[in-house]
mmCIF file of C-alpha atoms in Angstrom:
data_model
loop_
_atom_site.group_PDB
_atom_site.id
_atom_site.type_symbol
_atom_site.label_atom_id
_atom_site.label_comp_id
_atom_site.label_asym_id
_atom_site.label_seq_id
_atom_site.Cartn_x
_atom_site.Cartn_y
_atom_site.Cartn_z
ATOM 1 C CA UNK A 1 0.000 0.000 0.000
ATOM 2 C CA UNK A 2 1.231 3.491 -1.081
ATOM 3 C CA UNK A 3 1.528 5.899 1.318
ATOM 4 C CA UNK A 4 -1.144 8.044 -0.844
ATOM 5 C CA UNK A 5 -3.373 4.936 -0.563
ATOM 6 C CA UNK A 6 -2.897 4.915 2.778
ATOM 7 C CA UNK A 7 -4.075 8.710 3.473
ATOM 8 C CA UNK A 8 -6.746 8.100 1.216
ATOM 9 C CA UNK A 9 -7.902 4.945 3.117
ATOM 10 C CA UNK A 10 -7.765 7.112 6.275
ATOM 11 C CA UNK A 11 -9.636 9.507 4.717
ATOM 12 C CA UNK A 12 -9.454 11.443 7.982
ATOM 13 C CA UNK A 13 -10.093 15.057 8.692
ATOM 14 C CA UNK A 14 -7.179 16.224 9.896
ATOM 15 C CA UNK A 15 -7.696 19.174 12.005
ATOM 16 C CA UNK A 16 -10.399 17.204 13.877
ATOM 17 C CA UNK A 17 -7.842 14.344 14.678
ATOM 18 C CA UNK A 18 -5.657 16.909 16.319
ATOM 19 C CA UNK A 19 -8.612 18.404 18.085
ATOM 20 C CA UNK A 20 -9.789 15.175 19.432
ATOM 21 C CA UNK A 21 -5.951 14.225 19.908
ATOM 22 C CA UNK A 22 -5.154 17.175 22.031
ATOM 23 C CA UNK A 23 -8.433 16.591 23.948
ATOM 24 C CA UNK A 24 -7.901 12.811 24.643
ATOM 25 C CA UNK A 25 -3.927 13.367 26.035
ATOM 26 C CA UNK A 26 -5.363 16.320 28.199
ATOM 27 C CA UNK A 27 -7.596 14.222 29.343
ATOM 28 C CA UNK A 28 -5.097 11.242 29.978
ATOM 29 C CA UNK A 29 -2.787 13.907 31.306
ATOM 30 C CA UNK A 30 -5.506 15.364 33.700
ATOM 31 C CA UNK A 31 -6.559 11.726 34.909
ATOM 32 C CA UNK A 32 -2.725 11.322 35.755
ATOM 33 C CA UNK A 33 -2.401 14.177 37.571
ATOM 34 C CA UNK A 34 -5.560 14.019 39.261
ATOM 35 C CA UNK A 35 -4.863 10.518 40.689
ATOM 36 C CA UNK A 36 -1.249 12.464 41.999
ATOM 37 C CA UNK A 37 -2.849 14.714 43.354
ATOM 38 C CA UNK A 38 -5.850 12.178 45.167
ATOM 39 C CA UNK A 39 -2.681 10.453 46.366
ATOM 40 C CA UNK A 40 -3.671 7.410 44.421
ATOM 41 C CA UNK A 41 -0.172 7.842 42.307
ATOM 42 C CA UNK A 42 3.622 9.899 43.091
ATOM 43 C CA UNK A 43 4.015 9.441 39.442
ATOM 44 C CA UNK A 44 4.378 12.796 37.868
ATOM 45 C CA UNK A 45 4.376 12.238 33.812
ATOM 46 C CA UNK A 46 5.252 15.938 32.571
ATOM 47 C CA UNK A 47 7.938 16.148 35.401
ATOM 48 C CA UNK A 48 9.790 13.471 34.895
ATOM 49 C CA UNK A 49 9.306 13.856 31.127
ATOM 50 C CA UNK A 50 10.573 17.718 31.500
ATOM 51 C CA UNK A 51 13.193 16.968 33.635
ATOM 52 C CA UNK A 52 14.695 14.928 30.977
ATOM 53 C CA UNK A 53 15.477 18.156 29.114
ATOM 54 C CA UNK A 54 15.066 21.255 32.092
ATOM 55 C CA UNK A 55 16.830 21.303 35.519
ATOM 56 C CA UNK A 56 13.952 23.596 36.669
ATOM 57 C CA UNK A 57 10.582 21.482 38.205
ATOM 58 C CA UNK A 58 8.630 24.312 37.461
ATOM 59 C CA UNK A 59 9.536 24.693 33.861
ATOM 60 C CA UNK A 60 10.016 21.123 33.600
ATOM 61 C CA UNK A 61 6.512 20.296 34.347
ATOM 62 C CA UNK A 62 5.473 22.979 31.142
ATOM 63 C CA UNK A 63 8.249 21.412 29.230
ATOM 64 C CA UNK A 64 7.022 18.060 29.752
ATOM 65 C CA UNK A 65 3.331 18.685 29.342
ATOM 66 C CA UNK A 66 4.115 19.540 25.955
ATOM 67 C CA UNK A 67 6.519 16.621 25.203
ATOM 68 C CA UNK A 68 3.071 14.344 26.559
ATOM 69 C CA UNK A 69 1.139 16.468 24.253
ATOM 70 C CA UNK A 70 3.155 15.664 21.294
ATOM 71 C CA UNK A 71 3.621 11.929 22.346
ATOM 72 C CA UNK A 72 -0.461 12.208 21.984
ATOM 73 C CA UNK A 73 -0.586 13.259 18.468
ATOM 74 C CA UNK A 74 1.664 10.469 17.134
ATOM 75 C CA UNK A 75 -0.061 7.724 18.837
ATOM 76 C CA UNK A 76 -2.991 9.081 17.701
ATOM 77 C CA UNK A 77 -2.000 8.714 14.103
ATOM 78 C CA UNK A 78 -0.827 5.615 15.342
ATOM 79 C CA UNK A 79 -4.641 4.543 15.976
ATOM 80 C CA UNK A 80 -5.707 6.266 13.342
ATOM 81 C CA UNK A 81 -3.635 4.324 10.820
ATOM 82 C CA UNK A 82 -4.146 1.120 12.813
ATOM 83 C CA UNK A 83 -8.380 1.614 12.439
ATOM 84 C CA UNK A 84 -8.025 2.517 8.872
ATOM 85 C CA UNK A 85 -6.105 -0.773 7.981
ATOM 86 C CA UNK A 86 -9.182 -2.408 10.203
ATOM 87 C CA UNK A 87 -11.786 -0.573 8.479
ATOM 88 C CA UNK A 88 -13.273 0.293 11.549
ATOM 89 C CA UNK A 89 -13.512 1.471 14.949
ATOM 90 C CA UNK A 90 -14.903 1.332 18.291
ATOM 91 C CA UNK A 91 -15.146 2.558 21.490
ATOM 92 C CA UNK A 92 -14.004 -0.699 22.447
ATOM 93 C CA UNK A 93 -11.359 -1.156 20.344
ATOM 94 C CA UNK A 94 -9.748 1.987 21.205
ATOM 95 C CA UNK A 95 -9.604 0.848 25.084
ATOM 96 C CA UNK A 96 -7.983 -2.206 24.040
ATOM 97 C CA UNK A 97 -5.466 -0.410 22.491
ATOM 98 C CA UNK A 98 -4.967 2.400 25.043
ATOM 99 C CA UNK A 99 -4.889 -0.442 27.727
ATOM 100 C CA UNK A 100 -2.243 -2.170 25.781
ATOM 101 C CA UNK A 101 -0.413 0.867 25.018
ATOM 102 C CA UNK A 102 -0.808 1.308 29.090
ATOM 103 C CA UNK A 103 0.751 -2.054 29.462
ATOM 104 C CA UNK A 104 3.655 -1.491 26.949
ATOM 105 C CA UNK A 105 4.331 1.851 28.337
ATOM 106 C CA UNK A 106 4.501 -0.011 32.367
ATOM 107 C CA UNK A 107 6.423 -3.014 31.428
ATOM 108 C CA UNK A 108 8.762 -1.494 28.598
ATOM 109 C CA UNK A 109 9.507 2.120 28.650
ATOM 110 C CA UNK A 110 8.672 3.351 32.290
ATOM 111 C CA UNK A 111 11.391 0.591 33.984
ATOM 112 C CA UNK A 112 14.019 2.219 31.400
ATOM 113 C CA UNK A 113 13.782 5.617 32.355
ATOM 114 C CA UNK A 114 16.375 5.347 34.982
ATOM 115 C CA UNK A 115 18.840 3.778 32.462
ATOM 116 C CA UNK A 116 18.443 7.137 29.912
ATOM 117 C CA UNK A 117 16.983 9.787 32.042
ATOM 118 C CA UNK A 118 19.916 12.340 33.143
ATOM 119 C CA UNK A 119 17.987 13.562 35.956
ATOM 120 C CA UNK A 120 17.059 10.032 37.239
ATOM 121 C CA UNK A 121 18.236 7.838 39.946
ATOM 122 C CA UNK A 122 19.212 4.453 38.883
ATOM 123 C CA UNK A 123 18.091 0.816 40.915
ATOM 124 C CA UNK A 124 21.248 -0.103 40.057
ATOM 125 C CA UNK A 125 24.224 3.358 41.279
ATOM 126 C CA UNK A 126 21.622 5.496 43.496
ATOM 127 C CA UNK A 127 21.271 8.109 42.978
ATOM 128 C CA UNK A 128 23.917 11.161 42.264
ATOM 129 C CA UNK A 129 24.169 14.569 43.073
ATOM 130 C CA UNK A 130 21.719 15.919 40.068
ATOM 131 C CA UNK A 131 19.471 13.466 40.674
ATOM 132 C CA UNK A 132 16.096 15.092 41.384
ATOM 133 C CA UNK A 133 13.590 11.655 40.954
ATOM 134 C CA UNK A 134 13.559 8.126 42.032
ATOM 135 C CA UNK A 135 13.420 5.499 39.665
ATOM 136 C CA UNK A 136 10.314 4.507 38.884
ATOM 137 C CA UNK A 137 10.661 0.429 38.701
ATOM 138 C CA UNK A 138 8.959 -2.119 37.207
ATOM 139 C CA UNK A 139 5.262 -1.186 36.308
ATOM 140 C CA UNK A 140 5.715 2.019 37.827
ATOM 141 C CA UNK A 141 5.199 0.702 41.468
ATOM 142 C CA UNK A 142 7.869 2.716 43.268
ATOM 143 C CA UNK A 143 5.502 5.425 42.456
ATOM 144 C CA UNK A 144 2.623 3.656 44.660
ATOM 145 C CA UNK A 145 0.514 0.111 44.306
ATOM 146 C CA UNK A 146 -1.970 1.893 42.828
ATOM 147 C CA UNK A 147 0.039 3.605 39.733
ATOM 148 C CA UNK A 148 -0.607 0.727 37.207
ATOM 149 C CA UNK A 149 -4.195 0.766 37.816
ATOM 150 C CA UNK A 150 -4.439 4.753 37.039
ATOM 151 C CA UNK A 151 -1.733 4.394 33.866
ATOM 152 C CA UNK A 152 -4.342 1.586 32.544
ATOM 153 C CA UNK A 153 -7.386 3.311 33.524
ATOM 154 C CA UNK A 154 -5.625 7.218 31.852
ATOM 155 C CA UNK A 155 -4.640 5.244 29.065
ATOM 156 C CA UNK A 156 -7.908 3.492 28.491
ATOM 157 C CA UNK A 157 -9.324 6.800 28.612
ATOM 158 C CA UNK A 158 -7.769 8.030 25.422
ATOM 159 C CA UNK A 159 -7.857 5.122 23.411
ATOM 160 C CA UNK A 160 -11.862 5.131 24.288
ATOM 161 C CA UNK A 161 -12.121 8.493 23.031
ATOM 162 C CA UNK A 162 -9.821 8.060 19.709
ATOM 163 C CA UNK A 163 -11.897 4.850 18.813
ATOM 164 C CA UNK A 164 -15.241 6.220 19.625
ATOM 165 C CA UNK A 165 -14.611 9.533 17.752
#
C-alpha cells in the first residue's frame, strides 16, 4: 500500500484528529495528575518527562506537558492508521489499544527511564548529586501500588475516546 493509498484509506479530517488528539492526552494527562494529586499515584508524567530536558521542576513540568502532548498526536496517528487498515472502529477497540499501550508503556519504557533519564536515579548506582527523581521500577510501582491501575485506567481513557470519535 502506497503511502497516498494509505491517506486516502484514512480519509481522515485532519484538524479534527488533532482536536480530538489534544483533547484525549489532556484528558489522559488530567486523569494522571488528578490521581497524583488524590494520592492514588507519586508518578508525575510531565515532570519526569521535563526533567529529561530542564533542571527547573517548574519549567520542567510545562516542558514536559508539551513533550506528553506531542507523544499524543503520534499515537494518535498511530490509531488512526491502525483503524483505517481495520476498516473500523470502536469505542471498544480503542480501550484495548490504550490499555495495551498502558501495558507497553509499564512493562517497557517506564522501567528504562532510569537507564536514559539524566535527571534520574538508577536501581542499580543510586542516585547522584543531580538526581532530582527516584526510579520509577517495574510497572511504575515505586511510584505507589496503585500507579498501574491509574496508567491503565488514563490510558484506556484516550484510546476510548480516539476509537469512539
Amino acid at each position: 500500500m502506497t503511502t497516498h493509498e494509505m491517506m486516502t484509506m484514512l480519509g481522515t479530517d485532519w484538524p479534527a484528529l488533532v482536536v480530538v488528539a489534544v483533547i484525549g492526552t489532556v484528558l489522559l494527562t488530567g486523569v494522571l495528575i488528578a490521581a497524583q494529586l488524590a494520592g492514588w499515584t507519586r508518578m508525575d508524567v510531565p515532570l519526569i518527562l521535563g526533567t529529561a530536558f530542564v533542571a527547573d521542576p517548574d519549567r520542567a513540568r510545562v516542558v514536559g506537558f508539551l513533550v506528553h502532548l506531542v507523544d499524543g498526536l503520534v499515537f494518535a496517528l498511530a490509531y488512526t492508521a491502525v483503524f483505517a487498515v481495520m476498516g473500523w472502529a470502536a469505542w471498544w477497540s480503542g480501550l484495548l489499544f490504550g490499555v495495551f499501550l498502558g501495558l507497553v508503556s509499564l512493562v517497557l519504557f517506564v522501567p528504562l527511564l532510569a537507564g536514559v533519564h539524566p535527571r534520574m536515579a538508577s536501581t542499580r548506582s543510586g542516585p547522584g548529586a543531580d538526581t532530582l527523581l527516584e526510579p520509577p521500577g517495574l510497572l511504575g510501582l515505586n511510584y505507589g501500588a496503585r500507579t498501574p491501575v491509574v496508567t491503565l485506567f488514563a490510558h484506556g481513557v484516550y484510546g476510548v475516546l480516539l476509537g469512539w470519535v
